[in-house]
Amino acid sequence: MICNIICNFAIHFFMNTMNIIDREDIGRLCMLAGKAERMVITAHIRPDGDAMGSCTALMRFLRESGKEAYIIFPDRYPDNLAFLADSTERDFILSAEDEPARAAGLVASCGLIFCLDFNKFEDSRCGALRKPLAEAACDKVLIDHHLFPDRDLFSLVFSETEISSTAELLFWILMALPQTGGDPKKLSPGVAASLMAGMTTDTNNFANSVFPSTLRMASMLLEAGVDRDALLGHLYNEYPERRLRLLGKLLYSEMKITEDGVAYMILDRKTMTEYGLREGETEGFVNEPLSIGKVRMSIFIKEDNGYFRVSIRSKKGVSANRCAKKYFNGGGHELASGGRLYAPADIKDISEAAGYVERVTHAFMTEEYGPDGK
Ligand SMILES: [Mn+2]
């Protein structure tokens, strides 16, 4: 009997953990988490499904282990992700922009900070949390899948770029912990659902950044009982009508495609107000033009307070990351990146955005892929 239990444990553990997770790092993580009572989990500004999914998964896991864990986002999470926290949990999730004093107090008084889905303390990633984070004296643990982490900022770094999402990396970390022993059924339904949500949104529902480990994770979470139909319903089928109407309008009358195969759409403030657009509701718009054969890269520009938010997606062979870095003050993943345009440094106002995009993407495609675009 005991032998059986040990065997089962060993099978779970060795089949269901990943060699990307270093044993010593897990030991250090357990040590750091063991000596801290109050912990803060944070992620990047404008939290997306991966940020919200991985943060709520970790908060649930820590609270179930008896820890006092809070999530502090630099700003508010979008309404369409609110289903990832119940009414009690929402009391433990705050926005530094809305509650600066409470956020700074928690950051200063906690014993450990988890930084998820971002890897540098910059205004463009941390917003109102940049200063409190940079000044916090406690240990900080990074769990992230973006390129070029600033390792010096953290006591412990889990950084992996050949992975779908932060939620997936967190999943494999949790599987390597003694509490689970590699058995996904040891995760509570809430933790499992949050992890699945993060991975699903960052892969655009298994359309990109899918690795063998990603499908293994999905399979293990399904076996553990995650209700994927309910999750997909929440993530993709609860939008208001105006979102699809706006997407239709953008695709029909605003999208331009350049001779280099770059599609771009620009969304101004006036149109956003007209359609009553809320944060998070344009999520995924940038992917749509990639369904056109000749399109190799898609750029979506949205007017924001004093700057323009830029999302870039590309097909294999074209680097969204290098384009974002070179011309849009940003970066990210090879095929999925983001950045910003500033006025007046880059463009005078939104009327110049189209001209700017055409000019720099033509330069980019020519420099990187030659005059014939190959
Ligand atoms: Mn992510």
mmCIF file of C-alpha atoms and ligand atoms in Angstrom:
data_model
loop_
_atom_site.group_PDB
_atom_site.id
_atom_site.type_symbol
_atom_site.label_atom_id
_atom_site.label_comp_id
_atom_site.label_asym_id
_atom_site.label_seq_id
_atom_site.Cartn_x
_atom_site.Cartn_y
_atom_site.Cartn_z
ATOM 1 C CA MET A 1 0.000 0.000 0.000
ATOM 2 C CA ILE A 2 2.643 2.471 1.066
ATOM 3 C CA CYS A 3 4.777 1.360 -1.833
ATOM 4 C CA ASN A 4 1.818 2.020 -4.102
ATOM 5 C CA ILE A 5 1.379 5.526 -2.772
ATOM 6 C CA ILE A 6 5.053 6.244 -3.172
ATOM 7 C CA CYS A 7 5.026 4.825 -6.703
ATOM 8 C CA ASN A 8 1.984 6.911 -7.654
ATOM 9 C CA PHE A 9 3.615 9.966 -6.221
ATOM 10 C CA ALA A 10 6.824 9.291 -8.132
ATOM 11 C CA ILE A 11 4.955 8.708 -11.390
ATOM 12 C CA HIS A 12 3.010 11.935 -11.005
ATOM 13 C CA PHE A 13 6.072 13.829 -10.013
ATOM 14 C CA PHE A 14 8.377 12.725 -12.770
ATOM 15 C CA MET A 15 5.823 12.742 -15.583
ATOM 16 C CA ASN A 16 4.130 15.948 -14.578
ATOM 17 C CA THR A 17 6.986 18.296 -13.858
ATOM 18 C CA MET A 18 9.216 20.021 -16.329
ATOM 19 C CA ASN A 19 12.954 20.111 -16.574
ATOM 20 C CA ILE A 20 12.836 23.874 -17.177
ATOM 21 C CA ILE A 21 12.144 24.255 -13.462
ATOM 22 C CA ASP A 22 15.313 24.098 -11.422
ATOM 23 C CA ARG A 23 15.115 22.026 -8.230
ATOM 24 C CA GLU A 24 17.243 24.496 -6.303
ATOM 25 C CA ASP A 25 15.004 27.375 -7.358
ATOM 26 C CA ILE A 26 11.994 25.489 -6.002
ATOM 27 C CA GLY A 27 13.846 25.021 -2.723
ATOM 28 C CA ARG A 28 14.595 28.749 -2.578
ATOM 29 C CA LEU A 29 10.993 29.582 -3.406
ATOM 30 C CA CYS A 30 9.737 27.382 -0.568
ATOM 31 C CA MET A 31 12.214 29.001 1.789
ATOM 32 C CA LEU A 32 11.219 32.562 0.806
ATOM 33 C CA ALA A 33 7.481 31.799 0.922
ATOM 34 C CA GLY A 34 7.865 29.913 4.201
ATOM 35 C CA LYS A 35 9.257 32.865 6.109
ATOM 36 C CA ALA A 36 6.820 35.484 4.773
ATOM 37 C CA GLU A 37 3.274 35.837 6.073
ATOM 38 C CA ARG A 38 1.963 38.730 4.009
ATOM 39 C CA MET A 39 2.686 38.658 0.282
ATOM 40 C CA VAL A 40 1.968 40.892 -2.664
ATOM 41 C CA ILE A 41 1.456 39.630 -6.207
ATOM 42 C CA THR A 42 1.687 42.101 -9.034
ATOM 43 C CA ALA A 43 1.642 42.169 -12.833
ATOM 44 C CA HIS A 44 1.916 44.636 -15.687
ATOM 45 C CA ILE A 45 -0.218 47.687 -16.325
ATOM 46 C CA ARG A 46 -3.522 47.109 -18.213
ATOM 47 C CA PRO A 47 -3.683 43.520 -16.962
ATOM 48 C CA ASP A 48 -4.666 41.004 -19.644
ATOM 49 C CA GLY A 49 -5.952 37.456 -19.262
ATOM 50 C CA ASP A 50 -2.494 36.039 -18.534
ATOM 51 C CA ALA A 51 -1.748 38.698 -15.891
ATOM 52 C CA MET A 52 -5.150 38.295 -14.248
ATOM 53 C CA GLY A 53 -5.169 34.499 -14.613
ATOM 54 C CA SER A 54 -1.702 33.920 -13.197
ATOM 55 C CA CYS A 55 -2.158 36.454 -10.369
ATOM 56 C CA THR A 56 -5.494 35.036 -9.233
ATOM 57 C CA ALA A 57 -4.146 31.474 -9.512
ATOM 58 C CA LEU A 58 -1.192 32.340 -7.300
ATOM 59 C CA MET A 59 -3.280 34.342 -4.817
ATOM 60 C CA ARG A 60 -5.731 31.457 -4.486
ATOM 61 C CA PHE A 61 -2.929 28.955 -4.024
ATOM 62 C CA LEU A 62 -1.218 31.082 -1.358
ATOM 63 C CA ARG A 63 -4.448 31.861 0.519
ATOM 64 C CA GLU A 64 -5.367 28.170 0.487
ATOM 65 C CA SER A 65 -1.934 27.584 2.081
ATOM 66 C CA GLY A 66 -2.797 30.029 4.872
ATOM 67 C CA LYS A 67 -0.876 33.050 3.587
ATOM 68 C CA GLU A 68 -2.148 36.618 3.546
ATOM 69 C CA ALA A 69 -1.812 37.334 -0.170
ATOM 70 C CA TYR A 70 -2.919 40.394 -2.130
ATOM 71 C CA ILE A 71 -2.891 41.281 -5.799
ATOM 72 C CA ILE A 72 -1.917 44.833 -6.652
ATOM 73 C CA PHE A 73 -2.226 45.821 -10.294
ATOM 74 C CA PRO A 74 -0.795 49.173 -11.424
ATOM 75 C CA ASP A 75 -4.269 50.060 -12.700
ATOM 76 C CA ARG A 76 -7.727 48.505 -12.861
ATOM 77 C CA TYR A 77 -8.303 45.093 -14.470
ATOM 78 C CA PRO A 78 -10.911 45.020 -17.263
ATOM 79 C CA ASP A 79 -14.521 44.083 -16.494
ATOM 80 C CA ASN A 80 -14.473 41.106 -18.841
ATOM 81 C CA LEU A 81 -11.921 39.397 -16.555
ATOM 82 C CA ALA A 82 -13.845 40.065 -13.334
ATOM 83 C CA PHE A 83 -15.220 36.502 -13.430
ATOM 84 C CA LEU A 84 -11.751 35.326 -12.364
ATOM 85 C CA ALA A 85 -12.321 36.606 -8.835
ATOM 86 C CA ASP A 86 -15.345 36.101 -6.603
ATOM 87 C CA SER A 87 -16.795 38.869 -4.452
ATOM 88 C CA THR A 88 -14.651 38.000 -1.405
ATOM 89 C CA GLU A 89 -11.472 37.782 -3.454
ATOM 90 C CA ARG A 90 -12.102 41.177 -5.019
ATOM 91 C CA ASP A 91 -11.392 42.739 -1.603
ATOM 92 C CA PHE A 92 -7.846 41.404 -1.906
ATOM 93 C CA ILE A 93 -7.281 42.814 -5.384
ATOM 94 C CA LEU A 94 -6.489 46.472 -5.753
ATOM 95 C CA SER A 95 -5.383 48.989 -8.294
ATOM 96 C CA ALA A 96 -2.464 51.231 -7.327
ATOM 97 C CA GLU A 97 -3.974 54.001 -9.396
ATOM 98 C CA ASP A 98 -7.260 53.894 -7.444
ATOM 99 C CA GLU A 99 -5.814 53.186 -3.987
ATOM 100 C CA PRO A 100 -2.241 54.520 -3.997
ATOM 101 C CA ALA A 101 -1.862 54.723 -0.203
ATOM 102 C CA ARG A 102 -3.197 51.218 0.487
ATOM 103 C CA ALA A 103 -1.072 49.809 -2.360
ATOM 104 C CA ALA A 104 2.116 51.510 -1.173
ATOM 105 C CA GLY A 105 1.399 50.407 2.417
ATOM 106 C CA LEU A 106 0.979 46.767 1.420
ATOM 107 C CA VAL A 107 4.093 46.780 -0.767
ATOM 108 C CA ALA A 108 6.122 48.331 2.051
ATOM 109 C CA SER A 109 4.809 45.989 4.755
ATOM 110 C CA CYS A 110 4.802 42.639 2.962
ATOM 111 C CA GLY A 111 7.470 39.975 3.312
ATOM 112 C CA LEU A 112 7.612 38.851 -0.296
ATOM 113 C CA ILE A 113 6.618 40.243 -3.694
ATOM 114 C CA PHE A 114 5.794 38.130 -6.735
ATOM 115 C CA CYS A 115 6.197 39.913 -10.084
ATOM 116 C CA LEU A 116 4.218 38.122 -12.788
ATOM 117 C CA ASP A 117 4.115 38.607 -16.556
ATOM 118 C CA PHE A 118 6.543 41.563 -16.686
ATOM 119 C CA ASN A 119 10.256 41.759 -15.951
ATOM 120 C CA LYS A 120 11.441 45.339 -15.467
ATOM 121 C CA PHE A 121 10.432 48.205 -13.186
ATOM 122 C CA GLU A 122 9.535 50.726 -15.870
ATOM 123 C CA ASP A 123 6.729 53.302 -15.984
ATOM 124 C CA SER A 124 5.347 51.734 -19.157
ATOM 125 C CA ARG A 125 5.020 48.342 -17.415
ATOM 126 C CA CYS A 126 4.451 49.270 -13.747
ATOM 127 C CA GLY A 127 2.702 52.650 -13.875
ATOM 128 C CA ALA A 128 1.867 53.916 -10.388
ATOM 129 C CA LEU A 129 3.594 50.876 -8.837
ATOM 130 C CA ARG A 130 7.052 51.523 -10.244
ATOM 131 C CA LYS A 131 8.353 53.566 -7.314
ATOM 132 C CA PRO A 132 6.888 51.459 -4.473
ATOM 133 C CA LEU A 133 8.220 48.305 -6.175
ATOM 134 C CA ALA A 134 11.672 49.714 -6.774
ATOM 135 C CA GLU A 135 11.879 50.923 -3.159
ATOM 136 C CA ALA A 136 10.534 47.769 -1.486
ATOM 137 C CA ALA A 137 13.271 46.157 0.563
ATOM 138 C CA CYS A 138 11.798 42.644 0.725
ATOM 139 C CA ASP A 139 12.673 39.715 -1.530
ATOM 140 C CA LYS A 140 11.102 39.702 -4.978
ATOM 141 C CA VAL A 141 10.358 36.652 -7.106
ATOM 142 C CA LEU A 142 9.991 36.958 -10.870
ATOM 143 C CA ILE A 143 7.756 34.581 -12.826
ATOM 144 C CA ASP A 144 7.648 35.700 -16.450
ATOM 145 C CA HIS A 145 7.919 34.685 -20.099
ATOM 146 C CA HIS A 146 9.072 37.925 -21.781
ATOM 147 C CA LEU A 147 12.496 38.482 -23.302
ATOM 148 C CA PHE A 148 15.369 40.131 -21.397
ATOM 149 C CA PRO A 149 14.421 40.129 -17.708
ATOM 150 C CA ASP A 150 16.240 42.573 -15.449
ATOM 151 C CA ARG A 151 17.586 39.806 -13.203
ATOM 152 C CA ASP A 152 19.303 42.134 -10.727
ATOM 153 C CA LEU A 153 15.945 43.371 -9.446
ATOM 154 C CA PHE A 154 14.930 39.962 -8.120
ATOM 155 C CA SER A 155 16.068 37.511 -5.434
ATOM 156 C CA LEU A 156 14.743 34.617 -7.474
ATOM 157 C CA VAL A 157 14.019 34.446 -11.199
ATOM 158 C CA PHE A 158 11.765 32.033 -13.055
ATOM 159 C CA SER A 159 12.108 33.256 -16.628
ATOM 160 C CA GLU A 160 11.291 31.126 -19.645
ATOM 161 C CA THR A 161 10.539 32.467 -23.103
ATOM 162 C CA GLU A 162 9.873 29.147 -24.864
ATOM 163 C CA ILE A 163 6.555 28.781 -23.116
ATOM 164 C CA SER A 164 3.011 29.928 -23.871
ATOM 165 C CA SER A 165 2.349 32.173 -20.927
ATOM 166 C CA THR A 166 3.164 33.167 -17.387
ATOM 167 C CA ALA A 167 0.200 31.029 -16.328
ATOM 168 C CA GLU A 168 1.882 27.982 -17.874
ATOM 169 C CA LEU A 169 5.202 28.726 -16.185
ATOM 170 C CA LEU A 170 3.366 29.135 -12.875
ATOM 171 C CA PHE A 171 1.566 25.844 -13.500
ATOM 172 C CA TRP A 172 4.877 23.977 -13.859
ATOM 173 C CA ILE A 173 6.251 25.707 -10.760
ATOM 174 C CA LEU A 174 3.181 24.616 -8.774
ATOM 175 C CA MET A 175 3.571 21.084 -10.143
ATOM 176 C CA ALA A 176 7.150 21.025 -8.851
ATOM 177 C CA LEU A 177 6.138 22.000 -5.312
ATOM 178 C CA PRO A 178 5.976 19.333 -2.602
ATOM 179 C CA GLN A 179 2.316 20.318 -1.916
ATOM 180 C CA THR A 180 1.217 18.991 -5.324
ATOM 181 C CA GLY A 181 3.917 16.434 -6.066
ATOM 182 C CA GLY A 182 3.134 16.866 -9.770
ATOM 183 C CA ASP A 183 -0.542 15.944 -9.358
ATOM 184 C CA PRO A 184 -2.793 18.587 -10.979
ATOM 185 C CA LYS A 185 -5.764 17.226 -8.996
ATOM 186 C CA LYS A 186 -4.107 18.733 -5.922
ATOM 187 C CA LEU A 187 -4.862 22.197 -7.344
ATOM 188 C CA SER A 188 -8.189 23.660 -6.258
ATOM 189 C CA PRO A 189 -10.772 24.232 -9.027
ATOM 190 C CA GLY A 190 -10.213 27.992 -8.699
ATOM 191 C CA VAL A 191 -6.448 27.768 -9.147
ATOM 192 C CA ALA A 192 -6.845 25.387 -12.086
ATOM 193 C CA ALA A 193 -9.437 27.591 -13.834
ATOM 194 C CA SER A 194 -7.293 30.721 -13.443
ATOM 195 C CA LEU A 195 -4.235 28.959 -14.878
ATOM 196 C CA MET A 196 -6.249 27.674 -17.827
ATOM 197 C CA ALA A 197 -7.647 31.189 -18.424
ATOM 198 C CA GLY A 198 -4.169 32.762 -18.523
ATOM 199 C CA MET A 199 -2.782 30.184 -20.924
ATOM 200 C CA THR A 200 -5.890 30.251 -23.134
ATOM 201 C CA THR A 201 -5.843 34.032 -23.602
ATOM 202 C CA ASP A 202 -2.091 34.309 -24.177
ATOM 203 C CA THR A 203 -2.220 31.612 -26.867
ATOM 204 C CA ASN A 204 -5.293 33.272 -28.364
ATOM 205 C CA ASN A 205 -7.163 30.046 -27.633
ATOM 206 C CA PHE A 206 -4.357 27.755 -28.888
ATOM 207 C CA ALA A 207 -3.710 29.735 -32.074
ATOM 208 C CA ASN A 208 -0.151 30.865 -31.210
ATOM 209 C CA SER A 209 2.734 30.221 -28.780
ATOM 210 C CA VAL A 210 1.633 26.619 -28.267
ATOM 211 C CA PHE A 211 4.420 24.251 -27.201
ATOM 212 C CA PRO A 212 4.220 20.536 -26.373
ATOM 213 C CA SER A 213 4.278 21.548 -22.706
ATOM 214 C CA THR A 214 1.260 23.814 -23.298
ATOM 215 C CA LEU A 215 -0.897 20.968 -24.527
ATOM 216 C CA ARG A 216 0.377 18.782 -21.676
ATOM 217 C CA MET A 217 -0.678 21.454 -19.214
ATOM 218 C CA ALA A 218 -4.099 21.788 -20.855
ATOM 219 C CA SER A 219 -4.580 18.043 -20.808
ATOM 220 C CA MET A 220 -3.587 17.792 -17.138
ATOM 221 C CA LEU A 221 -5.942 20.637 -16.179
ATOM 222 C CA LEU A 222 -8.827 19.037 -18.095
ATOM 223 C CA GLU A 223 -8.168 15.761 -16.280
ATOM 224 C CA ALA A 224 -8.166 17.715 -13.038
ATOM 225 C CA GLY A 225 -11.694 18.871 -13.857
ATOM 226 C CA VAL A 226 -11.409 22.357 -15.351
ATOM 227 C CA ASP A 227 -14.664 23.332 -17.081
ATOM 228 C CA ARG A 228 -13.229 24.643 -20.348
ATOM 229 C CA ASP A 229 -16.632 25.306 -21.932
ATOM 230 C CA ALA A 230 -17.615 27.605 -19.081
ATOM 231 C CA LEU A 231 -14.240 29.303 -19.267
ATOM 232 C CA LEU A 232 -14.471 29.903 -23.020
ATOM 233 C CA GLY A 233 -17.971 31.263 -22.523
ATOM 234 C CA HIS A 234 -16.670 33.817 -20.022
ATOM 235 C CA LEU A 235 -13.624 34.730 -22.088
ATOM 236 C CA TYR A 236 -15.074 34.989 -25.567
ATOM 237 C CA ASN A 237 -18.857 34.940 -25.570
ATOM 238 C CA GLU A 238 -19.988 37.592 -23.122
ATOM 239 C CA TYR A 239 -19.046 40.777 -24.928
ATOM 240 C CA PRO A 240 -21.571 43.520 -25.608
ATOM 241 C CA GLU A 241 -22.832 43.836 -29.175
ATOM 242 C CA ARG A 242 -21.032 47.141 -29.735
ATOM 243 C CA ARG A 243 -17.639 45.433 -29.563
ATOM 244 C CA LEU A 244 -18.288 43.337 -32.664
ATOM 245 C CA ARG A 245 -19.963 46.301 -34.412
ATOM 246 C CA LEU A 246 -16.828 48.348 -33.827
ATOM 247 C CA LEU A 247 -14.555 45.544 -35.035
ATOM 248 C CA GLY A 248 -16.712 45.289 -38.152
ATOM 249 C CA LYS A 249 -16.431 48.996 -38.803
ATOM 250 C CA LEU A 250 -12.654 48.952 -38.314
ATOM 251 C CA LEU A 251 -12.143 45.987 -40.637
ATOM 252 C CA TYR A 252 -14.535 47.308 -43.240
ATOM 253 C CA SER A 253 -13.588 50.926 -43.496
ATOM 254 C CA GLU A 254 -10.444 51.656 -41.466
ATOM 255 C CA MET A 255 -7.998 48.801 -42.088
ATOM 256 C CA LYS A 256 -5.254 49.547 -44.600
ATOM 257 C CA ILE A 257 -2.812 47.057 -46.096
ATOM 258 C CA THR A 258 0.535 48.285 -47.376
ATOM 259 C CA GLU A 259 2.523 46.858 -50.273
ATOM 260 C CA ASP A 260 4.840 45.219 -47.738
ATOM 261 C CA GLY A 261 1.951 43.157 -46.367
ATOM 262 C CA VAL A 262 1.489 45.240 -43.238
ATOM 263 C CA ALA A 263 -2.136 45.709 -42.147
ATOM 264 C CA TYR A 264 -2.906 48.502 -39.742
ATOM 265 C CA MET A 265 -5.934 49.956 -37.997
ATOM 266 C CA ILE A 266 -6.114 53.177 -36.007
ATOM 267 C CA LEU A 267 -8.768 53.762 -33.376
ATOM 268 C CA ASP A 268 -9.244 57.323 -32.162
ATOM 269 C CA ARG A 269 -10.821 58.651 -28.987
ATOM 270 C CA LYS A 270 -13.916 59.951 -30.722
ATOM 271 C CA THR A 271 -14.839 56.532 -32.111
ATOM 272 C CA MET A 272 -14.125 54.843 -28.779
ATOM 273 C CA THR A 273 -16.522 57.230 -27.029
ATOM 274 C CA GLU A 274 -19.102 56.814 -29.766
ATOM 275 C CA TYR A 275 -19.103 53.030 -29.244
ATOM 276 C CA GLY A 276 -18.892 53.309 -25.443
ATOM 277 C CA LEU A 277 -15.776 51.181 -25.478
ATOM 278 C CA ARG A 278 -14.419 49.862 -22.184
ATOM 279 C CA GLU A 279 -10.922 48.734 -21.272
ATOM 280 C CA GLY A 280 -10.112 45.250 -22.569
ATOM 281 C CA GLU A 281 -12.830 45.254 -25.199
ATOM 282 C CA THR A 282 -10.465 45.686 -28.145
ATOM 283 C CA GLU A 283 -8.457 42.654 -26.984
ATOM 284 C CA GLY A 284 -7.858 40.428 -30.004
ATOM 285 C CA PHE A 285 -8.669 43.030 -32.691
ATOM 286 C CA VAL A 286 -5.036 43.067 -33.799
ATOM 287 C CA ASN A 287 -5.159 39.365 -34.678
ATOM 288 C CA GLU A 288 -7.970 39.614 -37.216
ATOM 289 C CA PRO A 289 -6.034 40.995 -40.236
ATOM 290 C CA LEU A 290 -3.577 38.072 -40.005
ATOM 291 C CA SER A 291 -6.265 35.840 -41.515
ATOM 292 C CA ILE A 292 -5.589 37.546 -44.857
ATOM 293 C CA GLY A 293 -3.027 35.595 -46.905
ATOM 294 C CA LYS A 294 -0.880 38.508 -47.981
ATOM 295 C CA VAL A 295 -0.722 40.098 -44.524
ATOM 296 C CA ARG A 296 2.566 39.369 -42.741
ATOM 297 C CA MET A 297 2.254 41.784 -39.855
ATOM 298 C CA SER A 298 -0.702 43.516 -38.215
ATOM 299 C CA ILE A 299 -0.570 46.745 -36.221
ATOM 300 C CA PHE A 300 -3.367 48.164 -34.097
ATOM 301 C CA ILE A 301 -3.055 51.697 -32.735
ATOM 302 C CA LYS A 302 -5.340 53.069 -30.046
ATOM 303 C CA GLU A 303 -5.399 56.635 -28.790
ATOM 304 C CA ASP A 304 -4.787 56.904 -25.037
ATOM 305 C CA ASN A 305 -4.091 59.710 -22.569
ATOM 306 C CA GLY A 306 -1.232 61.653 -24.111
ATOM 307 C CA TYR A 307 0.105 58.727 -26.141
ATOM 308 C CA PHE A 308 -0.926 55.963 -28.532
ATOM 309 C CA ARG A 309 -0.958 52.299 -27.595
ATOM 310 C CA VAL A 310 0.428 49.989 -30.247
ATOM 311 C CA SER A 311 -0.164 46.235 -30.590
ATOM 312 C CA ILE A 312 1.783 44.270 -33.162
ATOM 313 C CA ARG A 313 1.315 40.674 -34.329
ATOM 314 C CA SER A 314 3.269 38.955 -37.074
ATOM 315 C CA LYS A 315 3.405 35.687 -38.928
ATOM 316 C CA LYS A 316 6.456 33.465 -38.630
ATOM 317 C CA GLY A 317 9.425 34.968 -40.459
ATOM 318 C CA VAL A 318 8.606 38.568 -39.515
ATOM 319 C CA SER A 319 9.615 39.868 -36.099
ATOM 320 C CA ALA A 320 6.916 41.870 -34.325
ATOM 321 C CA ASN A 321 9.346 42.199 -31.429
ATOM 322 C CA ARG A 322 12.105 43.895 -33.455
ATOM 323 C CA CYS A 323 9.618 46.198 -35.151
ATOM 324 C CA ALA A 324 8.129 47.214 -31.785
ATOM 325 C CA LYS A 325 11.574 47.850 -30.405
ATOM 326 C CA LYS A 326 12.917 49.759 -33.359
ATOM 327 C CA TYR A 327 9.976 52.012 -34.166
ATOM 328 C CA PHE A 328 7.341 51.833 -31.428
ATOM 329 C CA ASN A 329 9.174 52.236 -28.092
ATOM 330 C CA GLY A 330 8.277 48.702 -27.038
ATOM 331 C CA GLY A 331 8.963 44.995 -27.402
ATOM 332 C CA GLY A 332 7.597 41.690 -26.158
ATOM 333 C CA HIS A 333 7.543 38.338 -27.887
ATOM 334 C CA GLU A 334 8.809 37.449 -31.342
ATOM 335 C CA LEU A 335 5.350 37.307 -32.942
ATOM 336 C CA ALA A 336 3.331 39.330 -30.420
ATOM 337 C CA SER A 337 4.566 42.657 -29.157
ATOM 338 C CA GLY A 338 3.423 46.054 -28.065
ATOM 339 C CA GLY A 339 4.665 49.579 -27.719
ATOM 340 C CA ARG A 340 3.734 53.228 -27.677
ATOM 341 C CA LEU A 341 3.899 56.288 -29.848
ATOM 342 C CA TYR A 342 4.347 59.605 -28.119
ATOM 343 C CA ALA A 343 3.239 63.046 -29.183
ATOM 344 C CA PRO A 344 5.048 65.163 -30.106
ATOM 345 C CA ALA A 345 8.221 63.032 -29.997
ATOM 346 C CA ASP A 346 7.054 60.506 -32.612
ATOM 347 C CA ILE A 347 3.958 62.039 -34.177
ATOM 348 C CA LYS A 348 2.217 65.391 -33.762
ATOM 349 C CA ASP A 349 -1.260 63.903 -33.304
ATOM 350 C CA ILE A 350 -3.419 61.003 -34.453
ATOM 351 C CA SER A 351 -3.701 62.440 -37.960
ATOM 352 C CA GLU A 352 -0.027 61.585 -38.458
ATOM 353 C CA ALA A 353 -0.284 57.994 -37.185
ATOM 354 C CA ALA A 354 -1.073 56.396 -40.554
ATOM 355 C CA GLY A 355 1.801 58.184 -42.292
ATOM 356 C CA TYR A 356 4.180 57.170 -39.507
ATOM 357 C CA VAL A 357 3.138 53.501 -39.634
ATOM 358 C CA GLU A 358 3.491 53.333 -43.418
ATOM 359 C CA ARG A 359 6.905 54.999 -43.375
ATOM 360 C CA VAL A 360 8.490 52.977 -40.567
ATOM 361 C CA THR A 361 7.031 49.613 -41.534
ATOM 362 C CA HIS A 362 8.246 50.069 -45.104
ATOM 363 C CA ALA A 363 11.696 50.887 -43.747
ATOM 364 C CA PHE A 364 11.512 47.926 -41.342
ATOM 365 C CA MET A 365 10.424 45.369 -43.930
ATOM 366 C CA THR A 366 13.081 46.580 -46.379
ATOM 367 C CA GLU A 367 15.904 46.686 -43.812
ATOM 368 C CA GLU A 368 15.050 43.329 -42.311
ATOM 369 C CA TYR A 369 13.803 41.323 -45.246
ATOM 370 C CA GLY A 370 15.338 43.038 -48.295
ATOM 371 C CA PRO A 371 13.831 45.142 -51.052
ATOM 372 C CA ASP A 372 11.834 42.190 -52.417
ATOM 373 C CA GLY A 373 10.497 41.543 -48.940
ATOM 374 C CA LYS A 374 11.742 37.964 -48.577
HETATM 375 MN MN MN B 1 1.752 36.847 -20.751
#
